[in-house]
Each structure stands twice: as C-alpha cells, then as structure tokens.
PDB file of C-alpha atoms in Angstrom:
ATOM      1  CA  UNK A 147       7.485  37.447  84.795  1.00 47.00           C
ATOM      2  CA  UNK A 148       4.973  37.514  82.204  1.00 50.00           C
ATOM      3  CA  UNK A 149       5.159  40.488  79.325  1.00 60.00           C
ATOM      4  CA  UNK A 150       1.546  40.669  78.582  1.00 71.00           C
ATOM      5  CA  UNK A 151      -2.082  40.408  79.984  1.00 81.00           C
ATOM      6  CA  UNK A 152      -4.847  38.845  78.241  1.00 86.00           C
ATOM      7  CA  UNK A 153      -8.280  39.766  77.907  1.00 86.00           C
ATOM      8  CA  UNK A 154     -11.134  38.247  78.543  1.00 93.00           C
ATOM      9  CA  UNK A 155      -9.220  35.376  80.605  1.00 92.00           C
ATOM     10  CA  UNK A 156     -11.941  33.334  79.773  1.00 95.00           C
ATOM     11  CA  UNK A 157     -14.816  33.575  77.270  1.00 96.00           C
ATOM     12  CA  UNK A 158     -17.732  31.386  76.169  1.00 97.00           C
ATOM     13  CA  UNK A 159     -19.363  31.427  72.936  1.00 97.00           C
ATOM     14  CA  UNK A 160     -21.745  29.075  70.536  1.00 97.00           C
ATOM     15  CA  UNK A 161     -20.305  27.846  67.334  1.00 97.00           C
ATOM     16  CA  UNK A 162     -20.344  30.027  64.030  1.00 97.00           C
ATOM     17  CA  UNK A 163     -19.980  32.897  66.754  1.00 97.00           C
ATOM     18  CA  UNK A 164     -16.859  35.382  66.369  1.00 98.00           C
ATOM     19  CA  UNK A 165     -14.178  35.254  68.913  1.00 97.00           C
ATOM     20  CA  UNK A 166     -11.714  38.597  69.821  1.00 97.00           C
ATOM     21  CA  UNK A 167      -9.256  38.196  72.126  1.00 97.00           C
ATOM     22  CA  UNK A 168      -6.621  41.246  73.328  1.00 96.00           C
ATOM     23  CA  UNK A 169      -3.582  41.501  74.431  1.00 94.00           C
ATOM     24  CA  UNK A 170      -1.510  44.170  76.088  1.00 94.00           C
ATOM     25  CA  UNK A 171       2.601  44.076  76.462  1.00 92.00           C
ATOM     26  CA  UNK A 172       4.650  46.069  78.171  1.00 89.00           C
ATOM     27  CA  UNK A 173       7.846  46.754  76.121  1.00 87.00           C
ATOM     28  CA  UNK A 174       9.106  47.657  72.575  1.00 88.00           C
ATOM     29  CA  UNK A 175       8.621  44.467  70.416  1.00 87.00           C
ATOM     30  CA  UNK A 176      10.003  43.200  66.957  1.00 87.00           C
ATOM     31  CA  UNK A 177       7.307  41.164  66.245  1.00 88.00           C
ATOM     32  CA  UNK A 178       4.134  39.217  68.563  1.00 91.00           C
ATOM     33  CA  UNK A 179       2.949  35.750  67.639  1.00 92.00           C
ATOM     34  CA  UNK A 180      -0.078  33.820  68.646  1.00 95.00           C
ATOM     35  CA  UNK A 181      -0.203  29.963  69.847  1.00 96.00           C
ATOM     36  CA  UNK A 182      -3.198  27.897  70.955  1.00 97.00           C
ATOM     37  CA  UNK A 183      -2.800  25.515  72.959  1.00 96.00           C
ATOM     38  CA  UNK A 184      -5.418  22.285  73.930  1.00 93.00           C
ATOM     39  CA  UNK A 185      -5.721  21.201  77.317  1.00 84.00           C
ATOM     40  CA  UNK A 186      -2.304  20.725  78.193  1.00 73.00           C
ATOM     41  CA  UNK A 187      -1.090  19.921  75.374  1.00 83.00           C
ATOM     42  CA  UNK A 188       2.110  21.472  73.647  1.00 87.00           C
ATOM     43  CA  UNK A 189       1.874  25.089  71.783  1.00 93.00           C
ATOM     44  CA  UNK A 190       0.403  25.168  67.946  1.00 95.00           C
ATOM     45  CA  UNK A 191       1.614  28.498  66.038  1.00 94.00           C
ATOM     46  CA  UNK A 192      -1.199  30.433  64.724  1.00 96.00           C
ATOM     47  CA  UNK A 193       0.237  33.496  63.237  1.00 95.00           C
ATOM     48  CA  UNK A 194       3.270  36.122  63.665  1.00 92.00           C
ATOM     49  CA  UNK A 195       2.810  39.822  63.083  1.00 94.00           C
ATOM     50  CA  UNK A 196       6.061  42.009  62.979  1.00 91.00           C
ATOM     51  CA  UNK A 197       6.564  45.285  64.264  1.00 91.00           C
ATOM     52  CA  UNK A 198       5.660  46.980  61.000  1.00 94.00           C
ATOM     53  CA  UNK A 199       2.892  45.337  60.488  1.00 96.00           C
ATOM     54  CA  UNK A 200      -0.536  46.777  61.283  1.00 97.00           C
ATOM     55  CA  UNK A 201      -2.861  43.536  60.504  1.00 98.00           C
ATOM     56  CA  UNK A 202      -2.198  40.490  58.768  1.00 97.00           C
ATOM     57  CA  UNK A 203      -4.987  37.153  57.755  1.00 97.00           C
ATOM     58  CA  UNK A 204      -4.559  33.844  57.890  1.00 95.00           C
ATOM     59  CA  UNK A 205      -7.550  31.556  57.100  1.00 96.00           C
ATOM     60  CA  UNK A 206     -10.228  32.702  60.210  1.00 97.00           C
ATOM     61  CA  UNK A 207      -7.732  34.628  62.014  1.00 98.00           C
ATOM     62  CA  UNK A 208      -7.319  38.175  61.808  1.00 98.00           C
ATOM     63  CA  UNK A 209      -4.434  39.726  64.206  1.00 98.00           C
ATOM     64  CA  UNK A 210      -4.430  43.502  64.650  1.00 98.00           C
ATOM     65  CA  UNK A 211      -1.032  45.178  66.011  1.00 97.00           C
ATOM     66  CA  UNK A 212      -1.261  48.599  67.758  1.00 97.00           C
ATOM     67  CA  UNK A 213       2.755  49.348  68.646  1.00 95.00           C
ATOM     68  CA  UNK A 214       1.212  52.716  69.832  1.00 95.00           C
ATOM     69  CA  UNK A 215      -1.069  51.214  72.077  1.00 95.00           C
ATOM     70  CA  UNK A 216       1.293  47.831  73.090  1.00 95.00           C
ATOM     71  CA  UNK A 217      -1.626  45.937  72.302  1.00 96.00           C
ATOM     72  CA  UNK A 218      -2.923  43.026  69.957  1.00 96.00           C
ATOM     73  CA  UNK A 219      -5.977  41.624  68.994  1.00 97.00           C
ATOM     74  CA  UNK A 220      -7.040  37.726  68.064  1.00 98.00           C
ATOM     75  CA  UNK A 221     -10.079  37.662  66.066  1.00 98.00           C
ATOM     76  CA  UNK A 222     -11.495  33.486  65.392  1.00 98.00           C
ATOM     77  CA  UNK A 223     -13.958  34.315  62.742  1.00 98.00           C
ATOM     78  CA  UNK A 224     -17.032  31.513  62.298  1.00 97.00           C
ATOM     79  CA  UNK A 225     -15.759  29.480  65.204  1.00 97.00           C
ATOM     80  CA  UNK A 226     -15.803  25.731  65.548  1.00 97.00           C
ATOM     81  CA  UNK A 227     -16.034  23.542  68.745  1.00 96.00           C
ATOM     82  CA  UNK A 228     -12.647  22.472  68.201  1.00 95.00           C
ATOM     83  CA  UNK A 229     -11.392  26.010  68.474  1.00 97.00           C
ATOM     84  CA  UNK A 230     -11.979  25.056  72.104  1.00 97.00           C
ATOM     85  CA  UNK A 231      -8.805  26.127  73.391  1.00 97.00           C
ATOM     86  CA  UNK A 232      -6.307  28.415  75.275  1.00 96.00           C
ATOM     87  CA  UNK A 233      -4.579  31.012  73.143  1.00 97.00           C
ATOM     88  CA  UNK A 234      -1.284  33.106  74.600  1.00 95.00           C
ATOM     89  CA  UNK A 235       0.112  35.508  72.747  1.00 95.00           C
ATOM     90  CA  UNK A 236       3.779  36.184  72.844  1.00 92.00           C
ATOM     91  CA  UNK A 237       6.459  38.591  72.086  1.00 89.00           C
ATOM     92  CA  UNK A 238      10.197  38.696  71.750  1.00 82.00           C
ATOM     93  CA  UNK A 239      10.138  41.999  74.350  1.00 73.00           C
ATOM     94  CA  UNK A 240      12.269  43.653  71.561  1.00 68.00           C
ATOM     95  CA  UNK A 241      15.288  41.319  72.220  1.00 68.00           C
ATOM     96  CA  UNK A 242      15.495  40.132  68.691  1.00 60.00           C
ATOM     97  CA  UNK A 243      16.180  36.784  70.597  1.00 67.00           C
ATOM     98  CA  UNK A 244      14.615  33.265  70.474  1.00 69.00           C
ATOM     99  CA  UNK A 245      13.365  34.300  73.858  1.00 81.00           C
ATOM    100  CA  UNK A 246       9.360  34.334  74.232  1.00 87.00           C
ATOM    101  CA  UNK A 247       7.592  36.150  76.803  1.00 88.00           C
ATOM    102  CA  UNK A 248       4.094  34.833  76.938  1.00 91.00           C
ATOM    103  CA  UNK A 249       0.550  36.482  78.414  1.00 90.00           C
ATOM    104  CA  UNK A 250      -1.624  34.611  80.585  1.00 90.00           C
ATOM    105  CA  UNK A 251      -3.754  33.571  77.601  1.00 93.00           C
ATOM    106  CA  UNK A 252      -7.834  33.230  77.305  1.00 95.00           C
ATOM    107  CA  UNK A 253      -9.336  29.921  77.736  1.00 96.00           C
ATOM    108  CA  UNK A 254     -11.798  29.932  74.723  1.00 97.00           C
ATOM    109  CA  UNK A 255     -14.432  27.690  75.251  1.00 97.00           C
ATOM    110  CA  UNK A 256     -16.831  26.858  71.916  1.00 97.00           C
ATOM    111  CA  UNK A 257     -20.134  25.346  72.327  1.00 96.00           C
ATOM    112  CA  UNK A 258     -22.179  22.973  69.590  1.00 92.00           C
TER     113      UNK A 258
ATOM    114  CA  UNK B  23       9.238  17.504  58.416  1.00 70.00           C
ATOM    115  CA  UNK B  24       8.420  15.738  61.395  1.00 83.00           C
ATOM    116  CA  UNK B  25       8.068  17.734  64.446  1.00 93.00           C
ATOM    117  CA  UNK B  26       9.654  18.950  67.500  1.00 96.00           C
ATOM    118  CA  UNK B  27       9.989  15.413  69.587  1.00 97.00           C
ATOM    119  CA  UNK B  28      10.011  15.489  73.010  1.00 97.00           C
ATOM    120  CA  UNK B  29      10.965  12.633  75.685  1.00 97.00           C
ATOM    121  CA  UNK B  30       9.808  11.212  77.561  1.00 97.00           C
ATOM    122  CA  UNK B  31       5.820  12.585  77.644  1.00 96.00           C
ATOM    123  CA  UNK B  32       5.342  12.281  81.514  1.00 96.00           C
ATOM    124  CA  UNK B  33       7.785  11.881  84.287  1.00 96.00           C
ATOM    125  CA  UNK B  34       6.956  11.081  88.066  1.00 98.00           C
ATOM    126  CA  UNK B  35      10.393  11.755  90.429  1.00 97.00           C
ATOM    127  CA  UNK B  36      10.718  12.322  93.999  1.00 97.00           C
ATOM    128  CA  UNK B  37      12.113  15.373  95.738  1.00 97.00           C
ATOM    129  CA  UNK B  38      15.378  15.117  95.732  1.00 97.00           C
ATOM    130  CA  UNK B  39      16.319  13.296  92.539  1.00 98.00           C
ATOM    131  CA  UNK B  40      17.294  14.730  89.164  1.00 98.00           C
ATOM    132  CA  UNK B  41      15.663  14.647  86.139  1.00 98.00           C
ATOM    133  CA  UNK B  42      16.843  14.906  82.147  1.00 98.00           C
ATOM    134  CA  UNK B  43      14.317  16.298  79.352  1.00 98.00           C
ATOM    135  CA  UNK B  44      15.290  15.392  75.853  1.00 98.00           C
ATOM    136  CA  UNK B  45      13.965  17.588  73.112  1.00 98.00           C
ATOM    137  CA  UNK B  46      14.707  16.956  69.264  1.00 97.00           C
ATOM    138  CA  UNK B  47      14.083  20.197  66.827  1.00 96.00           C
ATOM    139  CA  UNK B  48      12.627  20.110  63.159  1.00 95.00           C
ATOM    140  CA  UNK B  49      15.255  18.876  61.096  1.00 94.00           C
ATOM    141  CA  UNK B  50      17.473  22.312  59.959  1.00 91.00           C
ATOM    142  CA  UNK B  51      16.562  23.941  62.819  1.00 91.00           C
ATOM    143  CA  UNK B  52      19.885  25.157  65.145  1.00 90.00           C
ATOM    144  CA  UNK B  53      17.946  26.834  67.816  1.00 91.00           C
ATOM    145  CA  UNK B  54      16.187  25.324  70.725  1.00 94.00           C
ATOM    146  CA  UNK B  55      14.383  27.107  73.258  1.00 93.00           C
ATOM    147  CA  UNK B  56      12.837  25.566  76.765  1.00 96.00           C
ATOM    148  CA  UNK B  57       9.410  26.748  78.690  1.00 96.00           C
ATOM    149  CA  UNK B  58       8.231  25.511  81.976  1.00 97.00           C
ATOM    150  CA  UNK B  59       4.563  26.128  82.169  1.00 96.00           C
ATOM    151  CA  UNK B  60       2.539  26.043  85.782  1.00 94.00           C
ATOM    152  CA  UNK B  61      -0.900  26.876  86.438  1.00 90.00           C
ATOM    153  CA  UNK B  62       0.306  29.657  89.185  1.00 88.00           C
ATOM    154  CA  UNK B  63       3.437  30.900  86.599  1.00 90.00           C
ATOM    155  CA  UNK B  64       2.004  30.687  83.093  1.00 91.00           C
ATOM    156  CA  UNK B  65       4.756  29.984  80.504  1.00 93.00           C
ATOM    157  CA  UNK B  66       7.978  30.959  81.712  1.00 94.00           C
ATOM    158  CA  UNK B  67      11.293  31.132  79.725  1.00 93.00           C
ATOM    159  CA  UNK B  68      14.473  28.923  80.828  1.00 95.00           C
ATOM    160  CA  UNK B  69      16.992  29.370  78.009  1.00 91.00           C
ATOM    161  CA  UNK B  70      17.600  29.076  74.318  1.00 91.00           C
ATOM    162  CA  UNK B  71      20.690  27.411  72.881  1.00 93.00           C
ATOM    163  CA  UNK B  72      22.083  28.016  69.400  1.00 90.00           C
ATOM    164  CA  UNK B  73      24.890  26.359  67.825  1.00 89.00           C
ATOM    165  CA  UNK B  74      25.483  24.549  71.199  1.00 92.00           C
ATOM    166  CA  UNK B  75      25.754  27.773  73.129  1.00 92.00           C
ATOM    167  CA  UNK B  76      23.435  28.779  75.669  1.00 92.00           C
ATOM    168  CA  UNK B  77      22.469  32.445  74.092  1.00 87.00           C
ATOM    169  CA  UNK B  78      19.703  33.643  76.874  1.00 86.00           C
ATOM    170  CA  UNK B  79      18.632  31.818  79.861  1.00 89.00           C
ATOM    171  CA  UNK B  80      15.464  32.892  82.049  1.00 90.00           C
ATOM    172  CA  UNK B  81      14.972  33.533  86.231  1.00 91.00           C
ATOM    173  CA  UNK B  82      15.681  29.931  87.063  1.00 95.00           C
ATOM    174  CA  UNK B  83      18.360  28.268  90.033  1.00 96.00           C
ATOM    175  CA  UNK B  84      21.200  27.318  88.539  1.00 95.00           C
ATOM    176  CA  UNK B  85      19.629  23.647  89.372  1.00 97.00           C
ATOM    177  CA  UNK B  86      18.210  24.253  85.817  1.00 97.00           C
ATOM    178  CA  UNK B  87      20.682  23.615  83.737  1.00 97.00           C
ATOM    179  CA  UNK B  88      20.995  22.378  79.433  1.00 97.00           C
ATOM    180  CA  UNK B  89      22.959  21.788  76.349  1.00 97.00           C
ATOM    181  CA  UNK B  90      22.775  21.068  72.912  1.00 97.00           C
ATOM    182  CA  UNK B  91      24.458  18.920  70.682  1.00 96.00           C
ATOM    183  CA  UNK B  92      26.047  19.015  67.782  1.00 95.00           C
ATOM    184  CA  UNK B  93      23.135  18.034  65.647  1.00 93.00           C
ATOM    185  CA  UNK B  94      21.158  20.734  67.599  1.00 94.00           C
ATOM    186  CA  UNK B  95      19.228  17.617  69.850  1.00 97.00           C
ATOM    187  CA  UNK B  96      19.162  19.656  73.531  1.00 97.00           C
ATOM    188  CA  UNK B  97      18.155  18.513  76.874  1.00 98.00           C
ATOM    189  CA  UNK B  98      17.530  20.593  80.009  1.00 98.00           C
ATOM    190  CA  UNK B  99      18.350  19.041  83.443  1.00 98.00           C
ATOM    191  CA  UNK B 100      16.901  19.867  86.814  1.00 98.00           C
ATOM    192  CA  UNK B 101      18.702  18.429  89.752  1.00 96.00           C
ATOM    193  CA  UNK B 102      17.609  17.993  93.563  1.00 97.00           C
ATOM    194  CA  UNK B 103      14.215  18.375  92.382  1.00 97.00           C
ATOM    195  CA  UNK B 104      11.475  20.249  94.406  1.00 97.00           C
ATOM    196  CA  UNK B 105       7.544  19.918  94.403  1.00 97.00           C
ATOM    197  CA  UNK B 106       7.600  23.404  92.398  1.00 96.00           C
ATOM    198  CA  UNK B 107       9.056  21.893  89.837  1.00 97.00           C
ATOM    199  CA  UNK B 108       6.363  20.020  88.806  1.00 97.00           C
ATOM    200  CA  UNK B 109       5.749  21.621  85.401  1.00 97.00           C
ATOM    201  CA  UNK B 110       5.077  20.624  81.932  1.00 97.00           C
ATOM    202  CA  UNK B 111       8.341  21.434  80.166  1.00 98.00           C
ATOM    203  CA  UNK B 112       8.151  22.790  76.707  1.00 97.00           C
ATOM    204  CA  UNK B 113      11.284  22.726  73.828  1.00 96.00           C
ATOM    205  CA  UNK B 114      10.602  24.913  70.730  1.00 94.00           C
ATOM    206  CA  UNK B 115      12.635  25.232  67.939  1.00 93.00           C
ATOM    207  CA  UNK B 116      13.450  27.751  65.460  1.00 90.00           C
ATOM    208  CA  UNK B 117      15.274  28.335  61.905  1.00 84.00           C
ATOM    209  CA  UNK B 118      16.766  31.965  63.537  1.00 70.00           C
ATOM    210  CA  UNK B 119      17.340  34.009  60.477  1.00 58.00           C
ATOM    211  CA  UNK B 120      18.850  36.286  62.397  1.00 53.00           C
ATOM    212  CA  UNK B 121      16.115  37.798  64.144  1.00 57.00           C
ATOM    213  CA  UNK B 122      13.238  36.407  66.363  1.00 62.00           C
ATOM    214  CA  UNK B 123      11.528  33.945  63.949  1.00 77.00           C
ATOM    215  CA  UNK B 124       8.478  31.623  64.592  1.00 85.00           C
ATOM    216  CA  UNK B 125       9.046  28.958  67.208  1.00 88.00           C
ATOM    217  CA  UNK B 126       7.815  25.274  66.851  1.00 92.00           C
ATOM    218  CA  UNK B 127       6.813  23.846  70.088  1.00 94.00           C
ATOM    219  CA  UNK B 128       7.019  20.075  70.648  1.00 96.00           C
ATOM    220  CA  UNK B 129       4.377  18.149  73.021  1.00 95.00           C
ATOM    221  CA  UNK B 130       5.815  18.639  76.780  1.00 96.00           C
ATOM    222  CA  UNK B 131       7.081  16.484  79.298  1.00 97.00           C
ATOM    223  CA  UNK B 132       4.857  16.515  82.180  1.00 97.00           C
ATOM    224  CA  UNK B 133       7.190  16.391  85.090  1.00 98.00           C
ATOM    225  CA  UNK B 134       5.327  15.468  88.775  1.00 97.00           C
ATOM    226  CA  UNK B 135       7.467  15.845  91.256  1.00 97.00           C
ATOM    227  CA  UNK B 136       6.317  14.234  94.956  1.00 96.00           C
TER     228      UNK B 136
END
C-alpha cells in the first residue's frame, strides 16, 4: 500500500511558471525524499529532507516539511519544459530502513 | 561513479515461465533495494538486501524471490509468472550509514508478461 497521497495528481503549467506540489503521509517518518521520474523511465533523486528539518533548497527546488501536519511540499521555481515529468515523494514510514514507501506522484506537465 | 545498471532493459515472457532481473549498485554501495511499479499499484516495495541478507521484504508471493552477492550485485526472481506481473522493476541502491539514506535508482526492466 502506498504511504502518501499526492496533490494535484496532475497539473499543467507554461514555462517560467512556478510549480507546488503536496504531499500527505500517514506515519512517523525519519526523513521524506523527492524523485522525478520521465515517462517511464527509472527514478532521479531530487532532494531529501530529514525529520528535523523544516525546509531545505536545492537549485529551483524548495521542499517544505510539516511533521505536525504529515505533509510536504515540492516547489519547481522558473520551470522548464523539460521539468515535464512525474514526481513521487517518498518516505522511510519511520523504519529507519532502506525501505521506500512512495505517493502516487503528480504528472507535471510544462508547456513552451 | 557510474550508475545503478540494470539488465536486461525490457523482457517479454509467457505465463508460466520464470524470469531473473539483474541489478548492479554504485560502486561502495552494500544495499540494494527492488520496486515494482504498475499503473494500477504505483511503486511498490519488494525487499532490500544488505550484506547479502534480505533485511525487509514487501507484500509479494513468495514467487518473488532475490539475493545479493558478495560484491553487493543482486537479482530478484519471479517464477510461474502471471499477466500481473507485468511491471517495470526498479533496483536502487544505497551507502546505508546506518539510517535511511538517499537511494539511487537504476533504469528498470520492463517486464511484459503474456
């Protein structure tokens, strides 16, 4: 079963546009990561937030954590067509192991 | 560092028959972790191996089965296939630092089964 939903499951936008995608879990976590993933294709990392960690940057990409809430946020700043993608994020579900439960993701679709 | 490897990229098989994956980690890392992804399922977990021990496995038959090597190369192995295994299968890697660390995930093996 999957840990998380994501939200919007789909979402279309013109280039240079911002992009926020959420995501909800459902148990205690050590830390959530973020993967996009083209058509099929395997999983790229984008970024890993820890438990204790509130927000954390990485080029375009801003992640929010709310433990509180059990939620995370994605946000694509100035997006590109080839951000054209799915994005999942995915959380350990507090097991410490190598073991990834994954949301549905949101197919991100960025027009020239 | 080259990346995770995976082999072969597609598979076609027939109910019935079995199938191997082969999946090859970033050099240094020990554990190995294995995803079947379907359009009705999402990304589902099948097990992790560490140190050639199988340290978690997911809901699966016990049709899914793996192992890793010595030098940490794992493959998974799904006998008397069925049509809902058609999948692509995903191996990840990981340093493990002792906690949940960043996973690498190679390119998939498409598996159709018919």
């Amino acid at each position: 079963s999957q840990q998380g939903e994501e939200d919007p499951q789909a979402l279309s936008i013109q280039e240079g546009e911002n992009a926020t995608m959420n995501c909800s879990y459902k148990t205690s976590i050590n830390n959530l990561q973020w993967y996009r993933q083209n058509s099929g294709r395997g999983l790229v990392h984008l970024i890993l937030i820890r438990s204790n960690e509130r927000e954390k940057h990485s080029g375009r990409l801003r992640v929010t954590l709310d433990t509180s809430k059990k939620s995370s946020s994605l946000l694509i700043t100035a997006s590109r067509a080839a951000d054209t993608a799915s994005y999942f994020c995915a959380t350990d579900a507090g097991t410490g192991f190598q073991k990834l439960v994954f949301g549905t993701g949101t197919r991100l679709l960025v027009s020239p | 560092k080259a990346g995770v490897t995976q082999t072969p990229r597609y598979l076609i098989k027939t109910r019935g028959q079995q199938v191997t994956l082969s999946c090859s980690p970033i050099s240094g890392h020990r554990s190995v972790s294995w995803y079947q992804q379907t359009p009705g399922q999402g990304l589902q977990f099948l097990f992790e191996y560490f140190s050639e021990t199988q340290r978690n496995k997911g809901n699966f038959p016990g049709r899914f089965s793996g192992r890793q090597f010595s030098n940490s190369r794992s493959e998974m192995n799904v006998s008397t296939l069925e049509l809902g295994d058609s999948a692509l299968y995903l191996c990840a890697s990981s340093l493990e630092t002792g906690g949940s660390d960043t996973q690498y995930f190679g390119p998939g093996t498409r598996l159709t089964v018919l």
